[in-house]
CSV table of C-alpha atoms in Angstrom, one decimal:
chain,number,residue,atom,x,y,z
A,1305,MET,CA,45.5,57.6,65.8
A,1306,ASP,CA,43.7,60.9,65.5
A,1307,SER,CA,41.5,60.1,68.5
A,1308,ILE,CA,44.6,59.3,70.6
A,1309,LEU,CA,46.2,62.6,69.5
A,1310,ILE,CA,43.1,64.5,70.3
A,1311,ALA,CA,42.8,62.8,73.7
A,1312,GLY,CA,46.4,63.6,74.5
A,1313,LEU,CA,45.9,67.3,73.6
A,1314,ALA,CA,42.8,67.4,75.7
A,1315,VAL,CA,44.7,66.1,78.7
A,1316,ALA,CA,47.6,68.5,78.2
A,1317,THR,CA,45.2,71.4,77.8
A,1318,PHE,CA,43.4,70.4,81.0
A,1319,LEU,CA,46.7,70.1,83.0
A,1320,SER,CA,47.9,73.4,81.7
A,1321,TYR,CA,44.7,75.0,82.7
A,1322,LYS,CA,44.9,73.6,86.2
A,1323,LEU,CA,48.5,74.7,86.6
A,1324,LEU,CA,47.7,78.2,85.4
A,1325,SER,CA,44.6,78.4,87.6
A,1326,LYS,CA,46.7,77.3,90.6
A,1327,SER,CA,49.4,79.9,89.8
A,1328,SER,CA,46.7,82.6,89.4
A,1329,ASP,CA,45.1,81.6,92.6
A,1330,ASN,CA,48.4,81.7,94.5
A,1331,ALA,CA,49.1,85.1,93.1
A,1332,LEU,CA,45.9,86.3,94.8
A,1333,LEU,CA,47.0,85.0,98.2
A,1334,PRO,CA,47.5,87.7,100.9
A,1335,LEU,CA,50.8,88.7,102.5
A,1336,PRO,CA,51.3,87.5,106.0
A,1337,PRO,CA,49.9,89.8,108.7
A,1338,GLY,CA,52.2,92.4,110.2
A,1339,PRO,CA,52.5,96.0,111.4
A,1340,PRO,CA,50.6,98.8,109.6
A,1341,ARG,CA,52.0,99.9,106.2
A,1342,ASP,CA,52.3,103.6,105.4
A,1343,PRO,CA,52.5,105.0,101.8
A,1344,VAL,CA,56.1,105.0,100.4
A,1345,ILE,CA,57.9,104.0,103.7
A,1346,GLY,CA,55.8,100.9,104.4
A,1347,SER,CA,56.3,99.6,108.0
A,1348,ALA,CA,59.6,101.4,108.6
A,1349,ARG,CA,58.4,103.6,111.4
A,1350,TYR,CA,57.2,100.6,113.4
A,1351,PHE,CA,60.4,98.7,113.0
A,1352,PRO,CA,62.6,98.8,116.2
A,1353,THR,CA,65.8,100.8,115.9
A,1354,GLU,CA,67.6,99.1,118.9
A,1355,ARG,CA,67.6,95.8,120.7
A,1356,ILE,CA,66.0,94.4,117.5
A,1357,GLY,CA,65.9,90.7,118.4
A,1358,GLU,CA,64.3,91.4,121.8
A,1359,ASN,CA,61.7,93.9,120.5
A,1360,LEU,CA,60.6,91.7,117.7
A,1361,TYR,CA,59.3,89.1,120.1
A,1362,LYS,CA,56.2,91.2,120.5
A,1363,TRP,CA,55.3,90.8,116.8
A,1364,GLN,CA,54.9,87.1,117.2
A,1365,LYS,CA,52.4,87.6,119.9
A,1366,GLN,CA,50.5,90.2,117.8
A,1367,TYR,CA,50.6,88.5,114.4
A,1368,GLY,CA,51.7,84.9,114.7
A,1369,ASN,CA,54.6,82.8,113.4
A,1370,LEU,CA,54.8,84.4,109.9
A,1371,VAL,CA,54.9,88.2,109.9
A,1372,CYS,CA,55.4,90.7,107.0
A,1373,ALA,CA,56.8,94.2,107.5
A,1374,THR,CA,57.1,96.2,104.3
A,1375,LEU,CA,60.1,98.4,103.7
A,1376,PRO,CA,60.6,101.1,101.0
A,1377,THR,CA,62.6,98.6,98.8
A,1378,SER,CA,61.2,95.2,99.7
A,1379,ALA,CA,59.2,93.1,102.1
A,1380,MET,CA,60.7,91.7,105.3
A,1381,ILE,CA,59.3,88.3,106.3
A,1382,LEU,CA,59.9,87.3,109.9
A,1383,VAL,CA,59.7,83.5,110.6
A,1384,TYR,CA,59.1,82.5,114.2
A,1385,SER,CA,58.5,78.8,113.7
A,1386,ASN,CA,61.3,76.2,113.2
A,1387,ASP,CA,58.8,74.1,111.0
A,1388,ILE,CA,58.1,77.0,108.7
A,1389,ALA,CA,61.8,77.8,108.5
A,1390,GLN,CA,62.6,74.2,107.6
A,1391,GLU,CA,59.9,74.1,104.9
A,1392,LEU,CA,60.8,77.5,103.4
A,1393,LEU,CA,64.6,77.6,103.7
A,1394,SER,CA,65.8,73.9,104.0
A,1395,LYS,CA,63.3,72.3,101.6
A,1396,ARG,CA,63.4,75.1,98.9
A,1397,PRO,CA,67.1,76.0,99.0
A,1398,ASN,CA,67.4,76.7,95.3
A,1399,THR,CA,65.0,79.6,95.5
A,1400,THR,CA,65.4,81.0,99.1
A,1401,SER,CA,69.1,81.1,99.6
A,1402,ASN,CA,70.1,84.5,98.2
A,1403,ARG,CA,71.4,87.3,100.3
A,1404,SER,CA,70.6,91.0,100.6
A,1405,ILE,CA,73.4,92.7,102.4
A,1406,GLY,CA,73.7,96.4,102.1
A,1407,TYR,CA,76.2,98.4,100.1
A,1408,TYR,CA,77.7,99.8,103.2
A,1409,ILE,CA,78.8,96.4,104.6
A,1410,THR,CA,79.8,94.7,101.3
A,1411,ASP,CA,81.4,97.5,99.4
A,1412,MET,CA,82.4,100.3,101.8
A,1413,MET,CA,83.3,98.1,104.8
A,1414,GLY,CA,85.0,95.6,102.5
A,1415,TRP,CA,83.2,92.3,103.1
A,1416,LYS,CA,81.8,91.6,99.7
A,1417,TRP,CA,84.2,88.7,99.3
A,1418,SER,CA,82.9,86.8,102.4
A,1419,PRO,CA,81.0,83.6,101.7
A,1420,ALA,CA,78.6,84.5,104.5
A,1421,PHE,CA,77.4,87.4,102.4
A,1422,ALA,CA,77.9,86.1,98.9
A,1423,GLN,CA,75.1,85.1,96.5
A,1424,PRO,CA,74.9,81.4,95.5
A,1425,ASN,CA,77.3,81.0,92.6
A,1426,PRO,CA,80.1,78.7,91.6
A,1427,HIS,CA,82.6,80.5,93.8
A,1428,TYR,CA,80.3,80.2,96.8
A,1429,ALA,CA,79.6,76.5,96.1
A,1430,ASN,CA,83.4,75.8,95.8
A,1431,GLN,CA,84.2,77.6,99.1
A,1432,ARG,CA,81.5,75.6,100.9
A,1433,LYS,CA,82.9,72.4,99.4
A,1434,MET,CA,86.4,73.3,100.7
A,1435,LEU,CA,85.1,73.9,104.2
A,1436,ARG,CA,83.2,70.6,104.2
A,1437,ARG,CA,86.4,68.8,103.1
A,1438,GLY,CA,88.3,70.3,106.0
A,1439,ILE,CA,85.9,70.7,108.9
A,1440,GLY,CA,82.8,68.7,107.9
A,1441,PRO,CA,81.5,65.7,109.8
A,1442,GLN,CA,83.8,63.3,107.9
A,1443,ARG,CA,87.0,65.2,108.8
A,1444,ILE,CA,86.3,67.0,112.0
A,1445,ALA,CA,87.9,64.3,114.2
A,1446,THR,CA,91.3,65.0,112.6
A,1447,HIS,CA,91.4,68.3,114.6
A,1448,ASN,CA,91.0,66.6,118.0
A,1449,LEU,CA,94.6,67.1,119.0
A,1450,VAL,CA,94.6,70.8,118.2
A,1451,ILE,CA,91.4,71.2,120.2
A,1452,GLU,CA,92.8,69.3,123.2
A,1453,ARG,CA,96.2,71.2,123.1
A,1454,GLN,CA,94.6,74.7,123.0
A,1455,THR,CA,92.1,73.7,125.7
A,1456,ASN,CA,94.8,72.6,128.0
A,1457,ALA,CA,96.7,75.9,127.4
A,1458,LEU,CA,93.5,77.8,128.4
A,1459,LEU,CA,93.1,75.7,131.6
A,1460,LEU,CA,96.7,76.6,132.5
A,1461,LYS,CA,96.1,80.3,131.8
A,1462,LEU,CA,93.0,80.4,133.9
A,1463,SER,CA,94.9,79.1,136.9
A,1464,THR,CA,96.6,82.4,137.4
A,1465,PHE,CA,93.9,84.7,135.9
A,1466,GLN,CA,91.5,87.0,137.7
A,1467,GLY,CA,89.0,89.3,136.0
A,1468,TYR,CA,86.6,89.3,133.1
A,1469,VAL,CA,86.8,85.8,131.6
A,1470,PRO,CA,85.1,85.9,128.1
A,1471,PRO,CA,87.9,87.7,126.3
A,1472,VAL,CA,90.4,85.1,127.6
A,1473,ILE,CA,88.1,82.3,126.2
A,1474,MET,CA,87.7,84.2,122.9
A,1475,ASN,CA,91.5,84.5,122.6
A,1476,ALA,CA,91.9,80.8,123.2
A,1477,MET,CA,89.2,80.0,120.6
A,1478,GLY,CA,91.0,82.4,118.2
A,1479,HIS,CA,94.3,80.5,118.7
A,1480,LEU,CA,92.5,77.2,118.2
A,1481,VAL,CA,90.9,78.3,114.9
A,1482,ILE,CA,94.1,79.9,113.6
A,1483,GLU,CA,96.0,76.7,114.3
A,1484,VAL,CA,93.4,74.6,112.6
A,1485,THR,CA,93.4,77.0,109.6
A,1486,TYR,CA,97.1,77.9,109.2
A,1487,GLY,CA,99.1,75.6,111.4
A,1488,THR,CA,101.2,75.8,114.6
A,1489,GLU,CA,103.9,78.3,113.5
A,1490,ILE,CA,101.5,81.0,112.4
A,1491,GLU,CA,99.4,80.4,115.5
A,1492,HIS,CA,102.5,80.7,117.7
A,1493,HIS,CA,103.8,83.9,116.1
A,1494,LEU,CA,100.6,85.7,115.1
A,1495,GLY,CA,97.9,84.2,117.2
A,1496,ASN,CA,97.5,87.1,119.7
A,1497,GLN,CA,97.6,89.7,117.0
A,1498,LEU,CA,95.1,88.0,114.7
A,1499,SER,CA,92.8,87.2,117.6
A,1500,THR,CA,92.7,90.9,118.6
A,1501,LEU,CA,92.1,92.0,115.0
A,1502,ASN,CA,89.4,89.4,114.6
A,1503,GLN,CA,87.6,90.6,117.6
A,1504,GLU,CA,87.7,94.2,116.4
A,1505,ALA,CA,86.5,93.2,112.9
A,1506,MET,CA,83.5,91.2,114.3
A,1507,GLU,CA,82.5,94.0,116.7
A,1508,ILE,CA,82.4,96.5,113.8
A,1509,ILE,CA,80.4,94.2,111.6
A,1510,LEU,CA,77.9,93.3,114.3
A,1511,LYS,CA,77.3,96.9,115.2
A,1512,ALA,CA,76.6,97.7,111.5
A,1513,PHE,CA,74.6,94.7,110.6
A,1514,TYR,CA,71.1,95.5,111.7
A,1515,LYS,CA,71.3,99.2,111.4
A,1516,LEU,CA,69.7,101.2,108.6
A,1517,HIS,CA,72.4,103.1,106.6
A,1518,LEU,CA,71.4,106.0,104.4
A,1519,VAL,CA,74.4,105.2,102.1
A,1520,ASP,CA,72.7,101.9,101.3
A,1521,VAL,CA,70.0,103.9,99.5
A,1522,PHE,CA,71.9,107.0,98.5
A,1523,HIS,CA,75.3,105.7,97.3
A,1524,PHE,CA,76.6,109.2,96.5
A,1525,LEU,CA,77.0,109.7,100.3
A,1526,ARG,CA,80.1,107.7,100.0
A,1527,PHE,CA,81.8,110.8,98.5
A,1528,ILE,CA,81.4,112.8,101.7
A,1529,PRO,CA,84.8,113.6,103.2
A,1530,SER,CA,85.5,111.5,106.3
A,1531,TRP,CA,86.4,114.6,108.3
A,1532,MET,CA,83.0,116.2,108.0
A,1533,PRO,CA,80.5,116.1,110.9
A,1534,GLY,CA,78.1,113.1,110.5
A,1535,ALA,CA,80.7,111.2,108.4
A,1536,GLY,CA,81.8,108.9,111.2
A,1537,PHE,CA,80.3,106.0,109.1
A,1538,LYS,CA,83.1,106.6,106.6
A,1539,ARG,CA,85.9,106.4,109.2
A,1540,ILE,CA,84.4,103.2,110.5
A,1541,ALA,CA,84.2,101.8,107.0
A,1542,GLN,CA,87.8,102.7,106.3
A,1543,ARG,CA,89.0,100.8,109.4
A,1544,SER,CA,86.8,97.9,108.5
A,1545,GLN,CA,88.2,97.9,104.9
A,1546,TRP,CA,91.7,97.7,106.3
A,1547,LEU,CA,90.9,94.9,108.7
A,1548,SER,CA,89.1,92.9,106.0
A,1549,ASN,CA,92.0,93.2,103.6
A,1550,TYR,CA,94.6,92.3,106.3
A,1551,LEU,CA,92.8,89.3,107.7
A,1552,ARG,CA,91.8,88.0,104.3
A,1553,TYR,CA,94.8,88.6,102.1
A,1554,GLU,CA,97.9,89.7,103.9
A,1555,THR,CA,97.8,87.0,106.5
A,1556,PHE,CA,97.6,84.4,103.8
A,1557,ALA,CA,100.0,86.0,101.2
A,1558,LYS,CA,102.8,87.1,103.6
A,1559,ASN,CA,102.9,83.9,105.6
A,1560,ALA,CA,102.5,81.3,102.9
A,1561,GLY,CA,106.0,80.0,103.6
A,1562,LYS,CA,105.2,79.4,107.3
A,1563,LEU,CA,102.2,77.2,106.8
A,1564,GLY,CA,102.4,74.0,108.8
A,1565,PRO,CA,100.1,70.9,108.5
A,1566,SER,CA,96.7,72.5,108.5
A,1567,LEU,CA,93.5,73.1,106.6
A,1568,ALA,CA,95.4,75.6,104.4
A,1569,THR,CA,98.0,73.1,103.2
A,1570,ASP,CA,95.3,70.5,102.6
A,1571,LEU,CA,93.3,72.8,100.4
A,1572,LEU,CA,96.3,74.2,98.6
A,1573,ASP,CA,97.5,70.7,97.8
A,1574,GLU,CA,94.0,69.8,96.4
A,1575,PHE,CA,92.9,73.0,94.7
A,1576,GLY,CA,96.2,74.8,93.9
A,1577,THR,CA,97.9,78.0,95.1
A,1578,ASP,CA,96.2,80.3,92.5
A,1579,ASP,CA,92.7,79.5,93.7
A,1580,SER,CA,91.3,82.7,95.4
A,1581,ASP,CA,88.4,80.6,96.8
A,1582,VAL,CA,91.0,78.9,99.1
A,1583,MET,CA,92.0,82.2,100.5
A,1584,ASP,CA,88.4,83.3,101.1
A,1585,ALA,CA,87.3,80.0,102.6
A,1586,LEU,CA,90.3,80.1,105.1
A,1587,ALA,CA,89.7,83.7,106.0
A,1588,VAL,CA,86.0,83.4,106.8
A,1589,LEU,CA,86.7,80.4,109.0
A,1590,TYR,CA,89.2,82.1,111.2
A,1591,ILE,CA,87.6,85.5,111.2
A,1592,ALA,CA,84.2,84.3,112.3
A,1593,GLY,CA,85.2,81.1,114.0
A,1594,SER,CA,85.8,82.3,117.5
A,1595,ASP,CA,82.9,84.7,118.3
A,1596,THR,CA,79.8,82.5,118.3
A,1597,THR,CA,81.7,79.5,119.9
A,1598,THR,CA,82.9,81.7,122.7
A,1599,ALA,CA,79.3,82.9,123.3
A,1600,ALA,CA,78.2,79.2,123.5
A,1601,ILE,CA,80.9,78.4,126.1
A,1602,VAL,CA,80.1,81.5,128.2
A,1603,ALA,CA,76.4,80.5,128.1
A,1604,PHE,CA,77.3,77.0,129.4
A,1605,LEU,CA,79.5,78.3,132.2
A,1606,HIS,CA,76.9,80.9,133.1
A,1607,ALA,CA,74.3,78.2,133.6
A,1608,LEU,CA,76.7,76.3,135.9
A,1609,TYR,CA,77.2,79.5,137.9
A,1610,LEU,CA,73.4,80.0,138.3
A,1611,PHE,CA,72.6,76.4,139.0
A,1612,PRO,CA,75.1,74.8,141.4
A,1613,THR,CA,73.2,71.5,141.5
A,1614,VAL,CA,73.6,71.2,137.8
A,1615,ALA,CA,77.3,72.1,138.1
A,1616,THR,CA,77.7,69.3,140.7
A,1617,LYS,CA,76.1,66.7,138.4
A,1618,VAL,CA,78.3,67.8,135.5
A,1619,TYR,CA,81.4,67.6,137.6
A,1620,ASP,CA,80.5,64.1,139.0
A,1621,GLU,CA,79.8,62.8,135.5
A,1622,ILE,CA,83.1,64.1,134.2
A,1623,LYS,CA,85.0,62.8,137.3
A,1624,ALA,CA,83.7,59.3,136.7
A,1625,VAL,CA,85.0,59.4,133.1
A,1626,THR,CA,88.4,60.8,134.0
A,1627,LEU,CA,89.1,58.2,136.7
A,1628,ASP,CA,88.3,60.5,139.6
A,1629,GLY,CA,90.1,63.4,137.9
A,1630,GLN,CA,93.4,61.6,137.3
A,1631,ARG,CA,93.5,62.8,133.7
A,1632,LEU,CA,92.1,65.6,131.7
A,1633,LEU,CA,89.1,65.2,129.3
A,1634,THR,CA,89.7,64.1,125.7
A,1635,VAL,CA,87.5,65.0,122.8
A,1636,PRO,CA,86.2,61.3,122.4
A,1637,ASP,CA,85.1,61.3,126.1
A,1638,ARG,CA,82.0,63.3,125.0
A,1639,GLN,CA,80.1,60.2,124.0
A,1640,HIS,CA,80.2,59.1,127.7
A,1641,LEU,CA,78.9,62.4,129.0
A,1642,PRO,CA,75.1,62.4,128.3
A,1643,TYR,CA,74.2,64.8,131.1
A,1644,THR,CA,76.9,67.3,130.2
A,1645,GLU,CA,75.7,67.1,126.6
A,1646,ALA,CA,72.2,67.9,127.7
A,1647,VAL,CA,73.4,70.9,129.7
A,1648,TRP,CA,75.4,72.1,126.7
A,1649,LYS,CA,72.2,72.0,124.6
A,1650,GLU,CA,70.0,73.5,127.3
A,1651,SER,CA,72.3,76.4,128.0
A,1652,ILE,CA,72.3,77.3,124.3
A,1653,ARG,CA,68.5,77.0,124.2
A,1654,TRP,CA,67.7,78.8,127.4
A,1655,ASN,CA,70.1,81.7,126.8
A,1656,PRO,CA,70.6,81.9,123.0
A,1657,PHE,CA,73.5,84.0,121.9
A,1658,ILE,CA,72.0,84.7,118.5
A,1659,LEU,CA,68.4,86.1,118.4
A,1660,MET,CA,68.2,86.7,114.6
A,1661,GLY,CA,69.6,84.8,111.7
A,1662,VAL,CA,71.3,86.4,108.7
A,1663,PRO,CA,68.4,87.2,106.2
A,1664,HIS,CA,67.7,85.0,103.2
A,1665,VAL,CA,66.2,86.4,100.0
A,1666,ASN,CA,63.8,84.5,97.7
A,1667,ILE,CA,64.3,84.8,93.9
A,1668,GLN,CA,60.7,83.9,93.1
A,1669,ASP,CA,57.3,84.3,94.8
A,1670,GLU,CA,56.9,81.6,97.5
A,1671,TYR,CA,53.6,80.3,99.0
A,1672,ILE,CA,53.3,78.8,102.4
A,1673,GLN,CA,50.4,78.3,104.9
A,1674,GLY,CA,48.0,80.3,102.7
A,1675,TYR,CA,50.3,83.3,102.4
A,1676,ARG,CA,52.3,84.8,99.5
A,1677,ILE,CA,56.0,85.8,100.1
A,1678,PRO,CA,56.8,88.2,97.2
A,1679,LYS,CA,60.0,87.7,95.2
A,1680,GLY,CA,62.9,89.6,96.7
A,1681,SER,CA,61.7,89.5,100.3
A,1682,MET,CA,64.2,89.5,103.1
A,1683,ILE,CA,63.4,86.4,105.2
A,1684,LEU,CA,64.6,86.7,108.8
A,1685,GLN,CA,64.5,83.8,111.2
A,1686,HIS,CA,63.8,84.7,114.9
A,1687,THR,CA,66.0,82.0,116.5
A,1688,GLY,CA,65.4,83.5,119.9
A,1689,PHE,CA,61.7,82.7,119.8
A,1690,MET,CA,62.2,79.3,118.1
A,1691,LEU,CA,64.3,78.2,121.1
A,1692,THR,CA,61.6,79.2,123.6
A,1693,ASP,CA,58.6,78.3,121.5
A,1694,PRO,CA,56.1,76.8,124.0
A,1695,THR,CA,54.7,74.5,121.3
A,1696,ILE,CA,58.1,72.7,121.1
A,1697,TRP,CA,59.6,73.2,124.6
A,1698,ARG,CA,57.7,72.4,127.7
A,1699,ASP,CA,58.3,75.1,130.4
A,1700,PRO,CA,60.5,77.0,128.0
A,1701,ASP,CA,61.6,79.6,130.6
A,1702,VAL,CA,62.9,76.9,133.0
A,1703,PHE,CA,66.5,75.6,132.7
A,1704,ARG,CA,66.0,71.9,132.6
A,1705,PRO,CA,68.7,69.8,130.9
A,1706,GLU,CA,66.6,66.6,131.5
A,1707,ARG,CA,64.3,67.6,128.7
A,1708,PHE,CA,66.9,66.2,126.3
A,1709,LEU,CA,67.2,63.0,128.3
A,1710,THR,CA,64.0,61.8,130.0
A,1711,ASP,CA,61.1,63.7,128.5
A,1712,GLU,CA,58.8,61.6,126.4
A,1713,ASN,CA,59.6,63.7,123.3
A,1714,ALA,CA,63.3,64.0,124.0
A,1715,SER,CA,64.3,62.2,120.8
A,1716,GLU,CA,62.1,64.6,118.7
A,1717,LEU,CA,63.5,67.9,120.1
A,1718,PRO,CA,65.5,69.9,117.6
A,1719,ASN,CA,69.2,70.5,118.4
A,1720,PRO,CA,69.5,74.1,119.5
A,1721,LEU,CA,72.7,74.5,117.6
A,1722,GLY,CA,71.0,73.4,114.4
A,1723,ILE,CA,68.6,76.3,114.8
A,1724,ILE,CA,71.3,78.8,115.7
A,1725,PHE,CA,73.6,77.9,112.8
A,1726,GLY,CA,71.0,78.3,110.0
A,1727,TYR,CA,69.0,76.5,107.4
A,1728,GLY,CA,69.4,74.9,104.0
A,1729,MET,CA,72.2,76.1,101.7
A,1730,ARG,CA,73.1,78.7,104.3
A,1731,ILE,CA,73.9,76.4,107.3
A,1732,CYS,CA,77.2,77.6,108.8
A,1733,PRO,CA,79.9,75.3,107.5
A,1734,GLY,CA,81.9,75.9,110.8
A,1735,MET,CA,79.1,74.4,112.9
A,1736,TYR,CA,80.9,71.1,113.5
A,1737,LEU,CA,84.1,72.7,114.6
A,1738,ALA,CA,82.2,75.2,116.8
A,1739,ASP,CA,80.2,72.4,118.5
A,1740,ARG,CA,83.2,70.1,119.0
A,1741,ALA,CA,85.6,72.7,120.2
A,1742,GLY,CA,83.0,74.6,122.2
A,1743,PHE,CA,81.8,71.5,124.1
A,1744,HIS,CA,85.3,70.3,124.9
A,1745,ILE,CA,86.4,73.7,126.2
A,1746,ALA,CA,83.3,74.2,128.3
A,1747,ALA,CA,83.3,70.7,129.8
A,1748,SER,CA,87.1,70.9,130.5
A,1749,VAL,CA,86.8,74.2,132.3
A,1750,ALA,CA,83.9,72.7,134.4
A,1751,SER,CA,86.0,69.7,135.2
A,1752,VAL,CA,88.9,71.8,136.6
A,1753,TYR,CA,87.3,74.9,138.0
A,1754,ARG,CA,84.4,75.8,140.3
A,1755,ILE,CA,82.5,78.8,139.1
A,1756,LEU,CA,81.9,81.0,142.1
A,1757,PRO,CA,80.4,84.5,142.8
A,1758,ARG,CA,82.9,87.3,142.7
A,1759,GLU,CA,83.9,88.6,146.1
A,1760,GLY,CA,81.1,90.6,147.6
A,1761,LYS,CA,78.5,89.4,145.0
A,1762,CYS,CA,75.8,86.8,145.2
A,1763,ARG,CA,74.2,84.6,142.6
A,1764,ALA,CA,70.8,86.1,143.0
A,1765,LYS,CA,72.0,89.5,141.6
A,1766,CYS,CA,73.1,87.9,138.4
A,1767,ARG,CA,70.3,85.4,138.0
A,1768,GLN,CA,68.8,86.9,134.8
A,1769,PRO,CA,71.1,87.2,131.9
A,1770,ARG,CA,71.1,90.5,130.0
A,1771,ILE,CA,69.4,90.7,126.6
A,1772,TYR,CA,72.1,91.6,124.1
A,1773,ARG,CA,71.8,94.5,121.8
A,1774,PHE,CA,72.9,93.0,118.5
A,1775,SER,CA,72.1,89.7,116.7
A,1776,ILE,CA,75.4,88.1,117.3
A,1777,GLN,CA,77.7,88.9,120.3
A,1778,ILE,CA,79.0,87.7,123.6
A,1779,ALA,CA,75.8,87.1,125.6
A,1780,HIS,CA,76.6,88.7,128.9
A,1781,LYS,CA,77.7,92.2,129.8
A,1782,PHE,CA,78.3,91.5,133.5
A,1783,ARG,CA,81.5,90.0,134.8
A,1784,LEU,CA,81.6,86.2,135.1
A,1785,PRO,CA,82.5,85.1,138.6
A,1786,LEU,CA,86.1,84.1,139.4
A,1787,TYR,CA,87.3,80.6,138.5
A,1788,SER,CA,88.8,78.8,141.5
A,1789,PRO,CA,90.8,75.6,140.9
A,1790,ARG,CA,89.1,72.5,142.4
C-alpha cells in the first residue's frame, strides 16, 4: 500500500513539475513583433490617427499576421489571420471575450448599457439568448413576410426617386428592423423618425470609436463646461446621451400599448414586462440593425454597376426563377439563386464595409504561435486584410464570384459575412437577419432596376471604391448611379 501511495505521489509531483515548467516557459515567450516602443507612451506615436483600417494594412506587411503595439495602459494585438482569430477568439471564448470600451463612449455618451459594449455577465448572456430566440437560425424564417413587404415598398419608392440612393436604402432597412422589433403600428407611426435618429446615433458612435479621447484617461475633464473652447466633445456626448436614452428607453416605454405581433411581444410574453434585458436587447437590434446591412446592399449594387456582365448574369438567373419576371422575388427563392449568392459573398469580400472589428480583451495571458499575449490586451481583428488574404483568396484583388462556385477549394472558403460579424461569444446576434434581409433587398433591386451611370458620368471614373475613414460606415462617398426601371 505504501509503495502505491509513494508511486502516486511521485507521478503527481512529476506532472505538477511539468505543468509549472510549461507555465514558466510560456511566461518567457516574446510579445508578437510590432512598431517601436518608446518609454511611457509605448507605440502610440506610430499608431495612425486617421483612416486607421487602411493604414494598418502596412503593419501586416512589416510584421506578419500577429502584431503587438504597446499603449500607455495596455498592449494592442492586431490579428490579420482568420485562422489565428478562430483559434484565439472562437476556441477560447471564456478568456478572450471581454471588452475595453473607453469611458467617453460608455459613460459620457451613454452607451454603457449596450450588449455590444458590455462585459460577459448574466445580463449579457440573457440578452444574447433573447436575440437568438427571436432572430437566430431557428426563428429567422418567421420574419420573411416583413422582409418581403418592406422590400416591395422600397422598390416602389425607387421607381420615382432620383439622387443619392444609400440613405433611401438605409431608411428602408430601418423600417424593416423596427417592424421586426416592435410591430407594424410603431413602424408606421414612428418609422421615419426612429430611422433618422438611428442614423444620427450611429454616425456619432462611429466617429468616436477609434479616436483617442483624453477624457478616457483624465476623467476630471468631464467637468469642463461645454461652452468652453475645446469642449466640443462634451456637446457631442450630451447629444449622444439624449439619443441613447430616447432610442433605448422612451421608444419602448411610451409605446408599450402600441406593440403589435413582433419580437418585442414574444420576448415580453416569455420573460416578463419588468425585465430590463428585454428593453436593451430590443434597442440594440433596431439601433444597430440597419447600418451594416445597408453597407452590404450598397456593396452588392456597386459591384453590379462596375461589372455589367455580372449584372446580366444575376438578372438572367433571377428572371428564370420569377417566371420571366411575372412575379417579384420571395425570400425562399434564394436557394435557387447560386450565382446571385456568390455575387453577394464576393461583393462583401472584395469591398468590405468593416475593416476593423470591435476589440476583444483577454482576462489571462494567452499563448499562440510562439508568442505571449499579455492579460488585458486589446485584440483587434483586421477583417479588411482577412478578406483579401492571398493565402486564402486566389487573385484577391479581382472581383470573381465564381471562386465560391467552381474553384477547387470553393467549399473550403470562409463566408465573408462570418468574418465581418465577429468571432466566438462576440458574434453579432443580428447576423442572420442582416444576411437574409440584405440579400433579399439587394437581389430584388437587381431584378427590377438596371444600375446605370449618372448622366454625364462613366463607369471608369468610379471604378475604384473609396476607402472609408472609420471602421463601420456606408462604404462609398460617391453618388451611386441612377436606378432605371427595366
